[in-house]
Short mmCIF file of N, CA and C in Angstrom, two decimals:
data_model
loop_
_atom_site.label_atom_id
_atom_site.label_comp_id
_atom_site.label_asym_id
_atom_site.label_seq_id
_atom_site.Cartn_x
_atom_site.Cartn_y
_atom_site.Cartn_z
N MET U 1343 0.76 -17.75 2.86
CA MET U 1343 1.53 -17.04 3.79
C MET U 1343 0.87 -16.59 5.15
N TYR U 1344 -0.29 -16.02 4.87
CA TYR U 1344 -1.35 -15.85 6.00
C TYR U 1344 -2.29 -16.40 5.89
N GLY U 1345 -3.18 -16.54 7.15
CA GLY U 1345 -4.50 -17.02 7.21
C GLY U 1345 -4.59 -18.19 8.24
N SER U 1346 -4.91 -19.33 8.19
CA SER U 1346 -4.97 -20.21 9.19
C SER U 1346 -3.67 -20.60 9.53
N SER U 1347 -3.52 -20.91 10.81
CA SER U 1347 -2.39 -21.01 11.61
C SER U 1347 -2.26 -22.62 12.09
N GLU U 1348 -1.27 -23.37 11.73
CA GLU U 1348 -1.00 -24.67 12.04
C GLU U 1348 -0.71 -24.75 13.58
N SER U 1349 0.04 -23.53 14.10
CA SER U 1349 0.52 -23.73 15.48
C SER U 1349 -0.58 -23.40 16.55
N GLY U 1350 -1.88 -23.13 16.11
CA GLY U 1350 -2.81 -22.80 16.98
C GLY U 1350 -2.99 -21.24 17.43
N GLN U 1351 -2.04 -20.60 16.74
CA GLN U 1351 -2.25 -19.12 16.92
C GLN U 1351 -3.32 -18.64 16.01
N PRO U 1352 -4.04 -17.44 16.35
CA PRO U 1352 -5.08 -17.01 15.52
C PRO U 1352 -4.25 -16.38 14.11
N ALA U 1353 -5.34 -16.67 13.06
CA ALA U 1353 -4.79 -16.25 11.88
C ALA U 1353 -4.77 -14.65 11.63
N VAL U 1354 -3.85 -14.43 10.85
CA VAL U 1354 -3.89 -12.84 10.63
C VAL U 1354 -4.22 -12.69 9.12
N ALA U 1355 -5.02 -11.72 8.96
CA ALA U 1355 -5.34 -11.29 7.57
C ALA U 1355 -4.27 -11.03 6.76
N ASP U 1356 -4.18 -11.45 5.33
CA ASP U 1356 -3.11 -11.01 4.42
C ASP U 1356 -2.92 -9.54 4.28
N PRO U 1357 -1.93 -8.94 4.66
CA PRO U 1357 -1.93 -7.53 4.64
C PRO U 1357 -1.56 -6.92 3.34
N LEU U 1358 -1.16 -7.78 2.35
CA LEU U 1358 -0.60 -7.23 1.14
C LEU U 1358 -1.26 -6.28 0.44
N SER U 1359 -2.65 -6.44 0.35
CA SER U 1359 -3.41 -5.65 -0.31
C SER U 1359 -3.65 -4.18 0.29
N GLY U 1360 -3.72 -4.21 1.53
CA GLY U 1360 -3.62 -2.93 2.34
C GLY U 1360 -2.42 -2.29 2.17
N LEU U 1361 -1.20 -3.07 2.19
CA LEU U 1361 0.09 -2.26 1.97
C LEU U 1361 0.35 -1.73 0.52
N ARG U 1362 0.00 -2.42 -0.32
CA ARG U 1362 0.01 -2.11 -1.92
C ARG U 1362 -0.82 -0.67 -1.92
N LYS U 1363 -2.20 -0.59 -1.27
CA LYS U 1363 -2.78 0.63 -1.51
C LYS U 1363 -2.23 1.83 -0.84
N GLN U 1364 -1.76 1.60 0.39
CA GLN U 1364 -1.11 2.69 1.11
C GLN U 1364 0.19 3.27 0.35
N LEU U 1365 1.11 2.29 -0.20
CA LEU U 1365 2.26 2.68 -0.85
C LEU U 1365 1.95 3.19 -2.30
N THR U 1366 0.73 2.87 -2.81
CA THR U 1366 0.36 3.35 -4.27
C THR U 1366 -0.09 4.86 -3.94
N ASP U 1367 -0.78 4.79 -2.91
CA ASP U 1367 -1.29 6.20 -2.58
C ASP U 1367 -0.15 7.25 -2.34
N ALA U 1368 0.88 6.84 -1.72
CA ALA U 1368 2.01 7.65 -1.40
C ALA U 1368 3.10 7.97 -2.54
N TYR U 1369 3.15 6.82 -3.38
CA TYR U 1369 4.11 6.90 -4.14
C TYR U 1369 3.68 6.52 -5.73
N GLY U 1370 2.45 6.49 -5.84
CA GLY U 1370 1.89 6.12 -7.24
C GLY U 1370 2.32 7.25 -8.36
N ASP U 1371 2.40 8.45 -7.95
CA ASP U 1371 2.69 9.47 -8.91
C ASP U 1371 4.28 9.44 -9.23
N GLN U 1372 5.07 8.78 -8.46
CA GLN U 1372 6.35 8.80 -8.66
C GLN U 1372 7.05 7.56 -9.36
N LEU U 1373 6.42 6.32 -8.98
CA LEU U 1373 6.85 5.01 -9.48
C LEU U 1373 5.71 4.26 -9.97
N PRO U 1374 6.24 3.25 -10.95
CA PRO U 1374 5.21 2.36 -11.52
C PRO U 1374 4.46 1.52 -10.55
N THR U 1375 3.38 1.14 -10.68
CA THR U 1375 2.70 0.20 -9.84
C THR U 1375 3.45 -0.85 -9.60
N GLU U 1376 3.86 -1.45 -10.63
CA GLU U 1376 4.70 -2.83 -10.63
C GLU U 1376 5.92 -2.80 -9.70
N ALA U 1377 6.58 -1.67 -9.67
CA ALA U 1377 7.60 -1.42 -8.66
C ALA U 1377 7.17 -1.42 -7.24
N ILE U 1378 6.08 -0.84 -7.10
CA ILE U 1378 5.54 -0.54 -5.73
C ILE U 1378 4.99 -1.98 -5.36
N ASP U 1379 4.29 -2.63 -6.16
CA ASP U 1379 3.78 -4.21 -5.86
C ASP U 1379 4.93 -4.98 -5.50
N ARG U 1380 6.04 -4.88 -6.30
CA ARG U 1380 7.28 -5.83 -6.09
C ARG U 1380 7.90 -5.47 -4.49
N ILE U 1381 8.05 -4.25 -4.27
CA ILE U 1381 8.60 -3.83 -3.18
C ILE U 1381 7.82 -4.22 -1.77
N ALA U 1382 6.51 -4.09 -2.12
CA ALA U 1382 5.59 -4.38 -1.01
C ALA U 1382 5.64 -5.98 -0.62
N GLU U 1383 5.65 -6.55 -1.82
CA GLU U 1383 5.77 -8.21 -1.47
C GLU U 1383 7.18 -8.74 -0.95
N GLU U 1384 8.12 -8.04 -1.29
CA GLU U 1384 9.51 -8.42 -0.92
C GLU U 1384 9.53 -7.97 0.68
N SER U 1385 8.94 -6.90 0.99
CA SER U 1385 9.00 -6.37 2.40
C SER U 1385 8.20 -7.35 3.31
N LEU U 1386 7.06 -7.80 2.68
CA LEU U 1386 6.39 -8.91 3.63
C LEU U 1386 7.10 -10.08 3.63
N VAL U 1387 7.66 -10.57 2.71
CA VAL U 1387 8.46 -11.87 2.72
C VAL U 1387 9.59 -11.82 3.66
N GLU U 1388 10.21 -10.63 3.97
CA GLU U 1388 11.15 -10.62 4.84
C GLU U 1388 10.62 -10.92 6.37
N PHE U 1389 9.37 -10.70 6.58
CA PHE U 1389 8.64 -10.94 7.89
C PHE U 1389 8.02 -12.34 8.23
N MET U 1390 7.97 -13.00 6.96
CA MET U 1390 7.13 -14.14 6.86
C MET U 1390 7.22 -15.09 8.06
N ASP U 1391 8.32 -15.27 8.59
CA ASP U 1391 8.63 -16.15 9.66
C ASP U 1391 8.42 -15.50 11.06
N ALA U 1392 8.04 -14.36 11.19
CA ALA U 1392 7.91 -13.69 12.43
C ALA U 1392 6.94 -14.24 13.49
N LYS U 1393 7.49 -14.42 14.63
CA LYS U 1393 6.63 -15.16 15.60
C LYS U 1393 5.45 -14.41 16.09
N VAL U 1394 5.61 -12.98 16.13
CA VAL U 1394 4.52 -12.18 16.39
C VAL U 1394 4.17 -11.49 15.25
N ARG U 1395 2.94 -11.83 14.69
CA ARG U 1395 2.39 -11.31 13.51
C ARG U 1395 1.65 -10.08 13.43
N GLU U 1396 1.13 -9.60 14.63
CA GLU U 1396 0.62 -8.44 14.64
C GLU U 1396 1.42 -7.26 14.08
N PHE U 1397 2.63 -7.25 14.26
CA PHE U 1397 3.35 -6.00 13.75
C PHE U 1397 3.92 -6.25 12.43
N VAL U 1398 3.63 -7.36 11.73
CA VAL U 1398 4.08 -7.57 10.47
C VAL U 1398 3.82 -6.54 9.38
N PRO U 1399 2.63 -6.09 9.36
CA PRO U 1399 2.07 -5.09 8.42
C PRO U 1399 2.87 -3.72 8.72
N VAL U 1400 2.97 -3.46 9.92
CA VAL U 1400 3.64 -2.05 10.14
C VAL U 1400 5.23 -2.31 9.85
N LEU U 1401 5.84 -3.25 10.17
CA LEU U 1401 7.26 -3.49 9.89
C LEU U 1401 7.34 -3.41 8.32
N ALA U 1402 6.53 -4.09 7.66
CA ALA U 1402 6.72 -4.32 6.27
C ALA U 1402 6.49 -2.88 5.51
N TRP U 1403 5.49 -2.16 6.04
CA TRP U 1403 5.11 -0.68 5.59
C TRP U 1403 6.31 0.02 5.57
N ARG U 1404 7.07 0.01 6.88
CA ARG U 1404 8.16 0.79 6.96
C ARG U 1404 9.34 0.34 6.05
N ARG U 1405 9.64 -0.77 5.99
CA ARG U 1405 10.71 -1.45 5.23
C ARG U 1405 10.42 -0.91 3.62
N ALA U 1406 9.29 -1.15 3.41
CA ALA U 1406 8.94 -0.73 1.93
C ALA U 1406 9.01 0.83 1.63
N ARG U 1407 8.61 1.36 2.48
CA ARG U 1407 8.58 2.92 2.60
C ARG U 1407 9.94 3.33 2.42
N GLN U 1408 10.99 2.89 3.33
CA GLN U 1408 12.28 3.16 3.12
C GLN U 1408 12.92 2.93 1.76
N ARG U 1409 12.57 1.67 1.29
CA ARG U 1409 13.18 1.25 -0.16
C ARG U 1409 12.69 2.30 -1.10
N LEU U 1410 11.20 2.55 -1.11
CA LEU U 1410 10.66 3.43 -2.20
C LEU U 1410 11.20 4.84 -2.09
N ARG U 1411 11.62 5.39 -0.79
CA ARG U 1411 12.21 6.52 -0.66
C ARG U 1411 13.52 6.74 -1.48
N HIS U 1412 14.29 5.48 -1.45
CA HIS U 1412 15.66 5.33 -2.05
C HIS U 1412 15.56 5.32 -3.64
N THR U 1413 14.45 4.88 -4.00
CA THR U 1413 13.95 4.65 -5.37
C THR U 1413 13.77 5.90 -6.09
N THR U 1414 13.12 6.79 -5.49
CA THR U 1414 12.62 7.94 -6.08
C THR U 1414 13.70 9.08 -6.21
#
């Protein structure tokens, strides 16, 4: 998903681990870790084809947070 880029653009580190940690810190006492992980992954997948990769972690975090708020 992330890493080396065939298009010549700089590679972006995989944000999933950081996203999982932030969401677990915020919602871990309210939801199971498995649910948080699933929502984090789904949110990142939505932005997988984004041309501007720098904002993917922020956009995915916002999307996941919105979903988790509706889950709790």
